[in-house]
Coordinates of C-alpha atoms and ligand atoms in Angstrom, one line a residue:
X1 CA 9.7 20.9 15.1
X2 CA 6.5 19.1 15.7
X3 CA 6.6 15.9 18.8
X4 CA 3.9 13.5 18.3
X5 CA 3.3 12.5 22.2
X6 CA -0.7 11.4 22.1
X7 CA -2.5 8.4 20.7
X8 CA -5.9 8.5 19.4
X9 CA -8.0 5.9 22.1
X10 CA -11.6 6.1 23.0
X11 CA -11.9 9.6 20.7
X12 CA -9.8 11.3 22.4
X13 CA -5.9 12.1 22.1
X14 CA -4.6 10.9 25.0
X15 CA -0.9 11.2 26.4
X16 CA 1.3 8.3 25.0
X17 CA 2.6 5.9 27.8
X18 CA 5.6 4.8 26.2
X19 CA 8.6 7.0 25.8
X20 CA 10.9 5.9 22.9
X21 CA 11.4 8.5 20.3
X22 CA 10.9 7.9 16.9
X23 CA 12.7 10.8 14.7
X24 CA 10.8 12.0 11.2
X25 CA 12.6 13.3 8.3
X26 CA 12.0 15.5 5.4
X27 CA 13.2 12.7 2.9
X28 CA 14.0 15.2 0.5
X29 CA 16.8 17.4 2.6
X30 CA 17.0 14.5 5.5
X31 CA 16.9 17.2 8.3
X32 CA 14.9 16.2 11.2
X33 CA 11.2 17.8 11.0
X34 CA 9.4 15.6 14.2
X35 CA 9.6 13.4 17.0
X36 CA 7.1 10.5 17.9
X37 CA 6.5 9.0 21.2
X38 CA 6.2 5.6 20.4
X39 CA 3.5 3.9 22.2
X40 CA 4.2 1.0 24.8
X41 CA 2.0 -2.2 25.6
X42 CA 0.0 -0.2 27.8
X43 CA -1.3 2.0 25.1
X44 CA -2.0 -0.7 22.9
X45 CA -3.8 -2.4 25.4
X46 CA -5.9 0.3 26.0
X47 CA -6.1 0.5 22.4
X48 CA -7.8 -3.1 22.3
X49 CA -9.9 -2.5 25.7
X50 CA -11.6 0.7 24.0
X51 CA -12.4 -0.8 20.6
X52 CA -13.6 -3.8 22.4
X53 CA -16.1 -2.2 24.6
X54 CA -17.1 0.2 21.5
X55 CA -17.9 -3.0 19.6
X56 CA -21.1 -4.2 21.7
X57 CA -23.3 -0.6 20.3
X58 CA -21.3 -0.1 17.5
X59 CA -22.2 -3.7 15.8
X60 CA -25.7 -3.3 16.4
X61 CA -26.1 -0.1 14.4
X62 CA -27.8 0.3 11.3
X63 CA -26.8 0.4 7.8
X64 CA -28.0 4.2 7.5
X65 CA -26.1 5.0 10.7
X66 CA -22.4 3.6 9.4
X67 CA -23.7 5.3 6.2
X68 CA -23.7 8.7 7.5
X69 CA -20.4 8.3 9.6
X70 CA -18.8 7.5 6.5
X71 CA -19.9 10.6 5.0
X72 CA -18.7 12.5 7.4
X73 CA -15.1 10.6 7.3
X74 CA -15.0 11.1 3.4
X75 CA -16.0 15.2 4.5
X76 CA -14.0 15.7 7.2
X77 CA -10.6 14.2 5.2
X78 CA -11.7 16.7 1.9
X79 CA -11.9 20.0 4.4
X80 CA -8.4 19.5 4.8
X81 CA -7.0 18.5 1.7
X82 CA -4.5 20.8 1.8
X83 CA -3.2 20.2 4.9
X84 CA -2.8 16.6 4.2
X85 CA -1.1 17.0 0.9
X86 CA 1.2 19.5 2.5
X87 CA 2.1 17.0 5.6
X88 CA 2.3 13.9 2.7
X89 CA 4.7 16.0 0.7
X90 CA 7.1 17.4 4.1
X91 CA 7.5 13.9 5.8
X92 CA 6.6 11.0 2.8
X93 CA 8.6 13.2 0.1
X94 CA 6.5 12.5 -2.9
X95 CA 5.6 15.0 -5.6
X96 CA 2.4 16.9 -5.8
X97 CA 0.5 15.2 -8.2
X98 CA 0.7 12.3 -7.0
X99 CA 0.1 13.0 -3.6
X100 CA -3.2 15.3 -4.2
X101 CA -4.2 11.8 -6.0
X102 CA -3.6 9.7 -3.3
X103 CA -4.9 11.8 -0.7
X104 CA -8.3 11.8 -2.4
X105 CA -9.1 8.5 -3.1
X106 CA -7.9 8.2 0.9
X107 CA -10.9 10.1 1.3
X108 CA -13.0 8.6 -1.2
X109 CA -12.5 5.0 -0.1
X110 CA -15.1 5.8 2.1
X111 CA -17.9 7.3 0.0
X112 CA -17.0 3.5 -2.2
X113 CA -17.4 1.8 1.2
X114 CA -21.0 3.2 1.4
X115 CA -21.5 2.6 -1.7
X116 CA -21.1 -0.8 -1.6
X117 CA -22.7 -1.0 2.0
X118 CA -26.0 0.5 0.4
X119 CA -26.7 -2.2 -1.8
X120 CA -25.3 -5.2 0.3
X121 CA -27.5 -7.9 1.5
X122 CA -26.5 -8.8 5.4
X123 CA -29.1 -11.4 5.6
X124 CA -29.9 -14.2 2.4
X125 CA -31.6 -17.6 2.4
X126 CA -30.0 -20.7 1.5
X127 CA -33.1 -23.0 1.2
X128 CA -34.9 -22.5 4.0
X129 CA -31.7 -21.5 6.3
X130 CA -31.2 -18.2 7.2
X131 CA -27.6 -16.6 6.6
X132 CA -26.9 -13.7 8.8
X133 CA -23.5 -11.9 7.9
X134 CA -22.4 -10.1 11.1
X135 CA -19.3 -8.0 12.0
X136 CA -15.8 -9.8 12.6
X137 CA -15.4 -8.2 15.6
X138 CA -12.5 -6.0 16.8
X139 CA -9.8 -5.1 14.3
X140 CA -6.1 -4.5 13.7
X141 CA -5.0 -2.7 11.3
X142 CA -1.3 -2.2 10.4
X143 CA -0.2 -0.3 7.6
X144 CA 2.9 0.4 5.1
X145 CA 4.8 4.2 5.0
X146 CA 3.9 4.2 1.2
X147 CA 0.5 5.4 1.5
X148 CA -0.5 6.7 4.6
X149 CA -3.7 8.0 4.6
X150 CA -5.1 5.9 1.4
X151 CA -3.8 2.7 3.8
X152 CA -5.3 3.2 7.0
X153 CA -9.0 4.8 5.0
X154 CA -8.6 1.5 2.6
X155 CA -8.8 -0.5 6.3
X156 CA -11.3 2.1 8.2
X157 CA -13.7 2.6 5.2
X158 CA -14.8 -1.1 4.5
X159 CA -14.7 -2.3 8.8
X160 CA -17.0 0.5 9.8
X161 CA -19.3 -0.3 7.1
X162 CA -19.6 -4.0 7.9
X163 CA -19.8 -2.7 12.1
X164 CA -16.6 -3.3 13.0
X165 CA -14.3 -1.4 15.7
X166 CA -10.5 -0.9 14.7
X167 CA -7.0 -0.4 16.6
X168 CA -4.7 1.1 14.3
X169 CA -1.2 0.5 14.1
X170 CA 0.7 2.8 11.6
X171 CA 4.0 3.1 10.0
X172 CA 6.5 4.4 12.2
X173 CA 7.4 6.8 9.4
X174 CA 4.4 8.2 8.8
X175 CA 3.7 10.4 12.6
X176 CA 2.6 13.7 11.2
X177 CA 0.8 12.3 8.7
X178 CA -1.0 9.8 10.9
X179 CA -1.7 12.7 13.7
X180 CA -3.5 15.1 11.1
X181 CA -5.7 11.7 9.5
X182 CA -6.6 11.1 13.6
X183 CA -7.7 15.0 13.6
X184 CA -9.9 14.5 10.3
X185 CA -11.2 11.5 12.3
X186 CA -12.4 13.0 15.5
X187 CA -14.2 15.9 13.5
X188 CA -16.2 13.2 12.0
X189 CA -17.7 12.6 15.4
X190 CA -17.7 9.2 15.2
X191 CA -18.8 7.0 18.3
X192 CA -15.8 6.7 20.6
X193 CA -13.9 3.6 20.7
X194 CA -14.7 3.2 16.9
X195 CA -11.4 3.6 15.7
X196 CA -8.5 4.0 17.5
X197 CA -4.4 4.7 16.9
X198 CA -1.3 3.7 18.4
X199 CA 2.2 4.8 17.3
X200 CA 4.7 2.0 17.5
X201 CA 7.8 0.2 16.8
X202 CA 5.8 -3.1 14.9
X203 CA 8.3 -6.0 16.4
X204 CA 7.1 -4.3 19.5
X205 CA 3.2 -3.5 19.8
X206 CA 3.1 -6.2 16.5
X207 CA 3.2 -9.2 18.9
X208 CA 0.1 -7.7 21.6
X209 CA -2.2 -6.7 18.6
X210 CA -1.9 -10.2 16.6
X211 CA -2.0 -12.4 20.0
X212 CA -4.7 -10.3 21.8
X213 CA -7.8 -12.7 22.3
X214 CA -10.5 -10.0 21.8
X215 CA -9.0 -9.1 18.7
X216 CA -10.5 -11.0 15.7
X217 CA -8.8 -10.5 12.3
X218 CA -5.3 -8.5 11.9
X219 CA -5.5 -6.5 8.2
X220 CA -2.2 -6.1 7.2
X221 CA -0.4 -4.2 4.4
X222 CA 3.3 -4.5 4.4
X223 CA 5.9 -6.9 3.5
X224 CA 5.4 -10.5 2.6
X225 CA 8.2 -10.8 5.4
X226 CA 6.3 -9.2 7.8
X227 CA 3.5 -10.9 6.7
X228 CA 4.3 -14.2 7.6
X229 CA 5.2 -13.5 11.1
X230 CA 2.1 -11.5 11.6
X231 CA 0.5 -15.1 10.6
X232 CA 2.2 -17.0 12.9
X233 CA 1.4 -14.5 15.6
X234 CA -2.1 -14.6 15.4
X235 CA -2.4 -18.3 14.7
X236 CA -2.7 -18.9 18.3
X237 CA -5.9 -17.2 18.5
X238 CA -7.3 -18.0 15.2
X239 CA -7.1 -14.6 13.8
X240 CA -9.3 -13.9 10.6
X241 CA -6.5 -12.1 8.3
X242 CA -6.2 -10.1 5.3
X243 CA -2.6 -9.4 4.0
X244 CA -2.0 -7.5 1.4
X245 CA 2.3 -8.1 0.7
X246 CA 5.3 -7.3 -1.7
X247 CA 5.2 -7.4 -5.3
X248 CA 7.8 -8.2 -7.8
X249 CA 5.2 -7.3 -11.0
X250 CA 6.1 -8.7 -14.7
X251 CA 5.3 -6.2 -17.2
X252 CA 5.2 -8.0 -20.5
X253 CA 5.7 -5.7 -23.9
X254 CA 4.5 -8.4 -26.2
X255 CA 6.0 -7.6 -30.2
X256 CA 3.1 -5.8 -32.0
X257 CA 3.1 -3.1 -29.1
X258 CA 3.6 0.4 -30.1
X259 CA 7.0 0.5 -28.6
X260 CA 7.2 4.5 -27.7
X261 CA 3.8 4.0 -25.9
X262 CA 4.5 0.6 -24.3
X263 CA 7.9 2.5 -22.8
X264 CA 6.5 5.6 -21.8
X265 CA 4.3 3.3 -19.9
X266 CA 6.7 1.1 -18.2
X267 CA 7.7 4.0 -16.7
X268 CA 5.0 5.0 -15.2
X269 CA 4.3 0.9 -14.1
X270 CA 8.3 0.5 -12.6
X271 CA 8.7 3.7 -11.1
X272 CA 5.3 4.9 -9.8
X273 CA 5.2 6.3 -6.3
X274 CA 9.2 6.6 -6.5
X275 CA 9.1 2.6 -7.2
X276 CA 8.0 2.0 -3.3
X277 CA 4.8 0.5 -4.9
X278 CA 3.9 -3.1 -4.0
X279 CA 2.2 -3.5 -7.8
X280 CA 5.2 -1.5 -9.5
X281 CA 6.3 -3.6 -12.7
X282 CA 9.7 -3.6 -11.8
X283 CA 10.4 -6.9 -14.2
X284 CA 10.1 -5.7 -17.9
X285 CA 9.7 -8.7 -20.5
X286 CA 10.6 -7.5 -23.7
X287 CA 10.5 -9.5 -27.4
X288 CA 14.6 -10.2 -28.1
X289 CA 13.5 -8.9 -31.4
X290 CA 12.8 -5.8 -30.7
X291 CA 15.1 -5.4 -27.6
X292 CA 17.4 -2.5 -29.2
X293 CA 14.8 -0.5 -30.2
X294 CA 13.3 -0.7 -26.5
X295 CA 16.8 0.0 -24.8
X296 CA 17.0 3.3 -27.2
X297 CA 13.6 4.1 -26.2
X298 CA 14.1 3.6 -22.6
X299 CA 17.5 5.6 -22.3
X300 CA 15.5 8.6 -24.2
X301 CA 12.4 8.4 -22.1
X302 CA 14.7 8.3 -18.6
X303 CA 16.4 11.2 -19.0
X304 CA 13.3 13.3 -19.5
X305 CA 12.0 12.6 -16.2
X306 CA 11.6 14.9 -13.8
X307 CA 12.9 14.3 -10.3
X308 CA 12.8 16.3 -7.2
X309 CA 10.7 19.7 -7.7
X310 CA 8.1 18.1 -5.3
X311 CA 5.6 20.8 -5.6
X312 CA 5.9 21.3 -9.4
X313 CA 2.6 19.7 -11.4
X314 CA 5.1 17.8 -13.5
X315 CA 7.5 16.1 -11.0
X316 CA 7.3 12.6 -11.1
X317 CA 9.8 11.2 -8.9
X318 CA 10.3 12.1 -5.1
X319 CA 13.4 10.9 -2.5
X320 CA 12.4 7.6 -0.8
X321 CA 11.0 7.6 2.8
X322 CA 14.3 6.9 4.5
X323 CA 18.2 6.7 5.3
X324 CA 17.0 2.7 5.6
X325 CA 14.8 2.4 2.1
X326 CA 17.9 4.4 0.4
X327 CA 21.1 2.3 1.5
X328 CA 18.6 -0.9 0.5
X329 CA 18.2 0.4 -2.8
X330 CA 21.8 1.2 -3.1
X331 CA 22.4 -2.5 -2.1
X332 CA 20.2 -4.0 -4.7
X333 CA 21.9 -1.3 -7.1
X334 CA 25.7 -2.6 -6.4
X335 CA 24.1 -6.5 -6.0
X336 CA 23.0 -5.8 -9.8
X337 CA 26.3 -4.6 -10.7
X338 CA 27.9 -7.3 -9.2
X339 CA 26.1 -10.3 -10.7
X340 CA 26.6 -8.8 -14.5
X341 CA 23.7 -6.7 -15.0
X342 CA 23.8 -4.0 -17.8
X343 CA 23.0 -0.5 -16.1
X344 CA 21.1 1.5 -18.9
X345 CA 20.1 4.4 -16.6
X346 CA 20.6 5.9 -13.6
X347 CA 23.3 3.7 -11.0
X348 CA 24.9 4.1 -7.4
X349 CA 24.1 7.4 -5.4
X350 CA 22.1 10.5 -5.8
X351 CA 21.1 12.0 -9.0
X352 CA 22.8 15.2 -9.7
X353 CA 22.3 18.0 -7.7
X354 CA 19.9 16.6 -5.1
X355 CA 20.7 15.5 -1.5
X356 CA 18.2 13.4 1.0
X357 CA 17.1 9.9 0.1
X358 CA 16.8 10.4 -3.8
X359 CA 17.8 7.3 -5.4
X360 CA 18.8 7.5 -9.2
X361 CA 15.8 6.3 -11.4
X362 CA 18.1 2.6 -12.2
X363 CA 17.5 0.8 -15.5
X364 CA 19.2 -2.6 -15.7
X365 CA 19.4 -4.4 -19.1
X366 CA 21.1 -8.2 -19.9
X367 CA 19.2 -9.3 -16.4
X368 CA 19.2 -12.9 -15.8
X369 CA 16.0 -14.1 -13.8
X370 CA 18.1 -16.0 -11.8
X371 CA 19.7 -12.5 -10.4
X372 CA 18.2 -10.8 -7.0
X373 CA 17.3 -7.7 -8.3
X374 CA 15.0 -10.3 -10.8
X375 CA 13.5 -11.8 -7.9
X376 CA 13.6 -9.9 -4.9
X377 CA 11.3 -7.0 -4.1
X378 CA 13.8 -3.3 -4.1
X379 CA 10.5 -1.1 -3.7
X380 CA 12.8 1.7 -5.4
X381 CA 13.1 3.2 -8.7
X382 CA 14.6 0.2 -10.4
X383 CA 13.7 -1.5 -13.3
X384 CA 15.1 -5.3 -14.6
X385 CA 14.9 -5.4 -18.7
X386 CA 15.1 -9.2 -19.3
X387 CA 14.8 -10.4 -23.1
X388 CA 12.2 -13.2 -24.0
X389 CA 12.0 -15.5 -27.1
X390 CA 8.2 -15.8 -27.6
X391 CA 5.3 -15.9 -26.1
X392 CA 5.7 -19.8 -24.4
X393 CA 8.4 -18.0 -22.7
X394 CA 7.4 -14.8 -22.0
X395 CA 4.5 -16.3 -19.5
X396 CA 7.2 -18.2 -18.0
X397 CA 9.2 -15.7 -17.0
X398 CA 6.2 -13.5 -15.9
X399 CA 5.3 -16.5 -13.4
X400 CA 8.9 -17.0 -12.3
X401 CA 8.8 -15.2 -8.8
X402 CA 7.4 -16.3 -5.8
X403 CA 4.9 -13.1 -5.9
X404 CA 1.6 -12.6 -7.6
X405 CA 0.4 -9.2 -7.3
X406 CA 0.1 -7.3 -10.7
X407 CA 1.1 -7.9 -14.4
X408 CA 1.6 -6.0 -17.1
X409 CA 1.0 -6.3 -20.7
X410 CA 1.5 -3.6 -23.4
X411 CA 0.0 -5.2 -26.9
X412 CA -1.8 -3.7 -29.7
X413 CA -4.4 -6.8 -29.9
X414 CA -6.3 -6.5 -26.6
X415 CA -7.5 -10.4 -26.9
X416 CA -4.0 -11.5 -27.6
X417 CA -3.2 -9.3 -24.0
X418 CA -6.8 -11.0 -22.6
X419 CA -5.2 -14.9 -23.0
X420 CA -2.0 -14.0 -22.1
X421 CA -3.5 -12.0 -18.6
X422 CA -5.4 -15.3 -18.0
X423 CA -2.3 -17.6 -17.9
X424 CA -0.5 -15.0 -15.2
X425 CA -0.6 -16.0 -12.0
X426 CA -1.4 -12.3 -10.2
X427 CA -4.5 -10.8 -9.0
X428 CA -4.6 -8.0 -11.0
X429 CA -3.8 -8.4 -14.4
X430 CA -3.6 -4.4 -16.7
X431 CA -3.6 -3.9 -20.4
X432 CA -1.8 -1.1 -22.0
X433 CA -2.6 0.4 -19.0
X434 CA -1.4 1.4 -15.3
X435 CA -2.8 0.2 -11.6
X436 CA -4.8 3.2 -11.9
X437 CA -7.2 0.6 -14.4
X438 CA -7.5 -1.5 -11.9
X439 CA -8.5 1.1 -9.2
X440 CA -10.9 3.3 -11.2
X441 CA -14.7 3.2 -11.4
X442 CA -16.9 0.1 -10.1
X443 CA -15.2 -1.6 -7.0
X444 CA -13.1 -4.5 -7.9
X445 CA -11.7 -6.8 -5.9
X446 CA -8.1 -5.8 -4.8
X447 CA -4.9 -7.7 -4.4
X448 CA -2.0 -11.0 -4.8
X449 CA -2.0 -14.3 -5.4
X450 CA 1.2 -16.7 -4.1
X451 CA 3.3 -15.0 -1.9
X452 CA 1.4 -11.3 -2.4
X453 CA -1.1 -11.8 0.3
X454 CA -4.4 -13.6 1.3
X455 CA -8.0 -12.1 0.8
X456 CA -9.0 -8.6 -1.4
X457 CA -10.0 -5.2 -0.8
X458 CA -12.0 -3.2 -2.8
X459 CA -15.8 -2.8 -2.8
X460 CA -18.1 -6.0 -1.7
X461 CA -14.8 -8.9 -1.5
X462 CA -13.4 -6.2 0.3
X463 CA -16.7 -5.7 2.6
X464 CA -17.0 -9.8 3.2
X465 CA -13.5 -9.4 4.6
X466 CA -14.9 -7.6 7.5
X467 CA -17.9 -10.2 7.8
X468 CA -19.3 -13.8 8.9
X469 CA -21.5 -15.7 7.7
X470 CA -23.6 -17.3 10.6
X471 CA -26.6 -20.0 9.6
X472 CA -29.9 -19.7 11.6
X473 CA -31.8 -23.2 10.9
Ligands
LIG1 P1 6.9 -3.6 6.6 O1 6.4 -5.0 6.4 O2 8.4 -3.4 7.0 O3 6.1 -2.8 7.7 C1 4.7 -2.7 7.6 C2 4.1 -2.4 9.0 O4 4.3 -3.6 9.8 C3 4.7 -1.3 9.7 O5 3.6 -0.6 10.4 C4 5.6 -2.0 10.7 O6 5.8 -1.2 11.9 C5 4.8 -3.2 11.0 N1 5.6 -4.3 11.6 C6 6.9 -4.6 11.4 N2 7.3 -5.7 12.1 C7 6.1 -6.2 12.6 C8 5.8 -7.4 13.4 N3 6.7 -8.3 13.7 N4 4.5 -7.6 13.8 C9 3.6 -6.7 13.4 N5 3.8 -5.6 12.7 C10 5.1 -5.3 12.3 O7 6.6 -2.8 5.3 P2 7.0 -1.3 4.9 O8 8.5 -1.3 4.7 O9 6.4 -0.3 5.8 O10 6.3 -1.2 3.5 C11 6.7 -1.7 2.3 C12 6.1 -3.1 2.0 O11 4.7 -3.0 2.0 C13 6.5 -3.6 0.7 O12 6.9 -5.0 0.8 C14 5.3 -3.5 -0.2 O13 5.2 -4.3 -1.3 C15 4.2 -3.7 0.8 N6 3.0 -3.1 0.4 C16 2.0 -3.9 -0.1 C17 0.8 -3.4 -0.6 C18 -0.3 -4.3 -1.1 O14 -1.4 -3.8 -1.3 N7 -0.1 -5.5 -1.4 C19 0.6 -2.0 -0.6 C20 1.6 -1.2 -0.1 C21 2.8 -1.8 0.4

């Protein structure tokens, strides 16, 4: 059993002040695999000092210089793949594929970031005024348990680009998988100071890293929840912020879909990364026409998945990150029951034969969209069928939620899919597609609408983020 007792500060691992202990699980057998050390104030004021003082050279470097440290970052992440995958798949609990996925585009977010940074103009004219676009300054980062490394290399990538210094502030969930990513970092040999990680309890080190005065912009991913407090936190000190928040995703089947296709998909779309996925399209719209055929085609494609098996190629669905994110799911499972929702799949407890925090892939049909498990975020494996009359309605009912992350739309007439996307209010609208459309190739600019979140990542909106404009007249 592994104790995580250091935090990463100035470049080096450095013994943790604080001295609560933080217990990791294997979610897939819940024994106990670790221990963390959470980190106190003092760390994280350390933390702030070291990224502060690191800011004053490391802003002043040039475009080639933050060029080559992110080759090395995306280097030192791929020489130990393995290691990462294996550490994602112990403590996170989520099947191979998936995780060898995730854990490269971790390390590719920062060959994208210099990308971006090679062609990016820091200085433009606007008339005869010159417009300088400088560094933030120092940065917080705190990230979600559903993506470890890709979160905290989404953050690092883009702020060292634009010159920026960084205080981390991870998941408490994620310690050995946060420990190996600061390992990857220090063999990059980048500057000291540059990026720096504290293990905490959030409502703890949350409130000294949003309030701190020489910290400039706080970029969170996590819940809208969360979210808001993190706003009002750093509102004293006029934070710059980028929040990237819950999801409650419509994913609209329209009635000339190819229905087998369509469901296969919504699989895929509701329970991707064991449904603890902010853009998982966990409300499915489907034509009341054709709403039989769908529930058949549903039932059939459910039982075929395959759960558990984590380091077979073909397991889809892992156990959820912990004892917490289970008995919430099992809430919203029995609050779906008890308001008159049809179960089509999956229910209450653990599917058969496994033990840990699997959750039953759920499938709830005759779903109201005045019901909670329409409305509220689960971030598990369940899915709310709810039937729609045409397509006036169907956009209603995709903009009924207070969130604005992703949409879905399964059709065979992309254009009819285009003009439907445009009246959904999300930031990222897919066609006959997954997220994984959205992600792929050329940067494009990531994240919600409404309640989702404020600002984007993803290539040069993602960059700007990190930046200011100043005018020189
Ligand atoms: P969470 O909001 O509970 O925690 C996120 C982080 O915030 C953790 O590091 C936590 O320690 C910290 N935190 C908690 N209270 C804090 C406070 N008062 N001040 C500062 N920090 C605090 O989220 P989670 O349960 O880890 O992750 C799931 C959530 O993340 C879901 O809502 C999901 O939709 C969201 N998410 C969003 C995106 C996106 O891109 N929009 C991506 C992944 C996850």
């Amino acid at each position: 059993m592994k104790t995580i007792d250091r935090s990463f500060i100035n470049g080096e691992f450095k013994p943790t002040r604080g001295t609560d202990l933080f217990d990791l699980y294997d979610p897939s057998t819940a024994e106990i695999i670790g221990r963390t050390v959470l980190g106190d104030e003092r760390d994280m004021l350390d933390a702030v000092e070291s990224a502060r003082e690191a800011f004053k050279t490391f802003s002043t470097t040039s475009v080639a210089e933050r060029g080559e440290m992110l080759l090395r970052l995306h280097e030192a992440l791929k020489k130990r793949e393995d290691a990462l995958v294996e550490t994602a798949i112990l403590e996170y609990g989520s099947p191979i594929t998936a995780t060898v996925g995730r854990t490269r585009a971790a390390a590719n977010a920062f060959l994208e970031a210099r990308e971006t940074l090679r062609d990016y103009p820091f200085e433009m004219t606007a008339g005869q005024k010159l417009v300088v676009m400088e560094p933030v300054g120092v940065v917080g980062a705190i990230t979600p348990f559903n993506a470890d490394y890709g979160h905290i290399c989404g953050k690092l990538a883009p702020a060292i680009a634009a010159g920026c210094t960084v205080v981390v502030k991870p998941s408490e969930n994620n310690g050995l998988e946060t420990e190996l990513l600061c390992r990857c970092i220090r063999e990059a040999d980048i500057p000291p100071g540059v990026v720096n990680v504290v293990e905490g309890r959030g409502e703890e080190l949350g409130p000294i890293l949003c309030g701190h005065p020489d910290v400039a912009m706080i970029n969170f991913t996590g819940s809208t929840r969360v979210g808001k407090e993190i706003a009002a936190l750093g509102a004293g000190t006029m934070k710059r912020f980028c929040l990237e928040l819950g999801g409650k995703s419509p994913n609209v089947i329209l009635d000339d879909a190819d229905m087998d296709k369509a469901v296969a998909l919504a699989l895929v779309i509701g329970f991707s990364n064991s449904g603890q996925a902010c853009h998982a399209g966990t409300r499915l719209l489907v034509p009341k026409n054709r709403l039989n055929e769908v529930e058949t085609s549903l039932k059939r494609a459910v039982a075929k998945l395959k759960i558990g098996h984590l380091r077979d190629a073909d397991s889809f669905i892992g156990p959820l990150v912990s004892r917490k994110q289970f008995d919430t799911v099992q809430a919203y499972i029995r609050s779906g029951l008890d308001e008159g929702a049809e179960l089509l799949a999956g229910g209450p407890g653990h599917p058969e034969g496994l033990v840990g925090y699997y959750a039953r892939p759920t499938i709830f049909t005759k779903v109201s969209p005045s019901m909670r498990i329409a409305q509220e975020e689960i971030f598990g494996p369940v899915i709310a069928v709810m039937a729609y009359e045409d397509e006036g309605q169907a956009v209603e009912m995709a903009n009924d939620t207070v969130y604005g992350l992703a949409a879905f739309i399964s059709s065979a007439d992309p254009d009819r899919a285009q003009r439907i996307g445009r009246r959904i209010r999300a930031g990222m609208v897919v066609v006959n597609d997954t997220i994984g459309a959205v992600v792929a190739g050329p940067a494009a600019p990531l994240g919600g609408m409404k309640e989702s979140g404020l600002g984007r990542a993803g290539g040069r909106w993602g960059l700007e983020t990190y930046l200011e404009p100043k005018v020189i007249a």
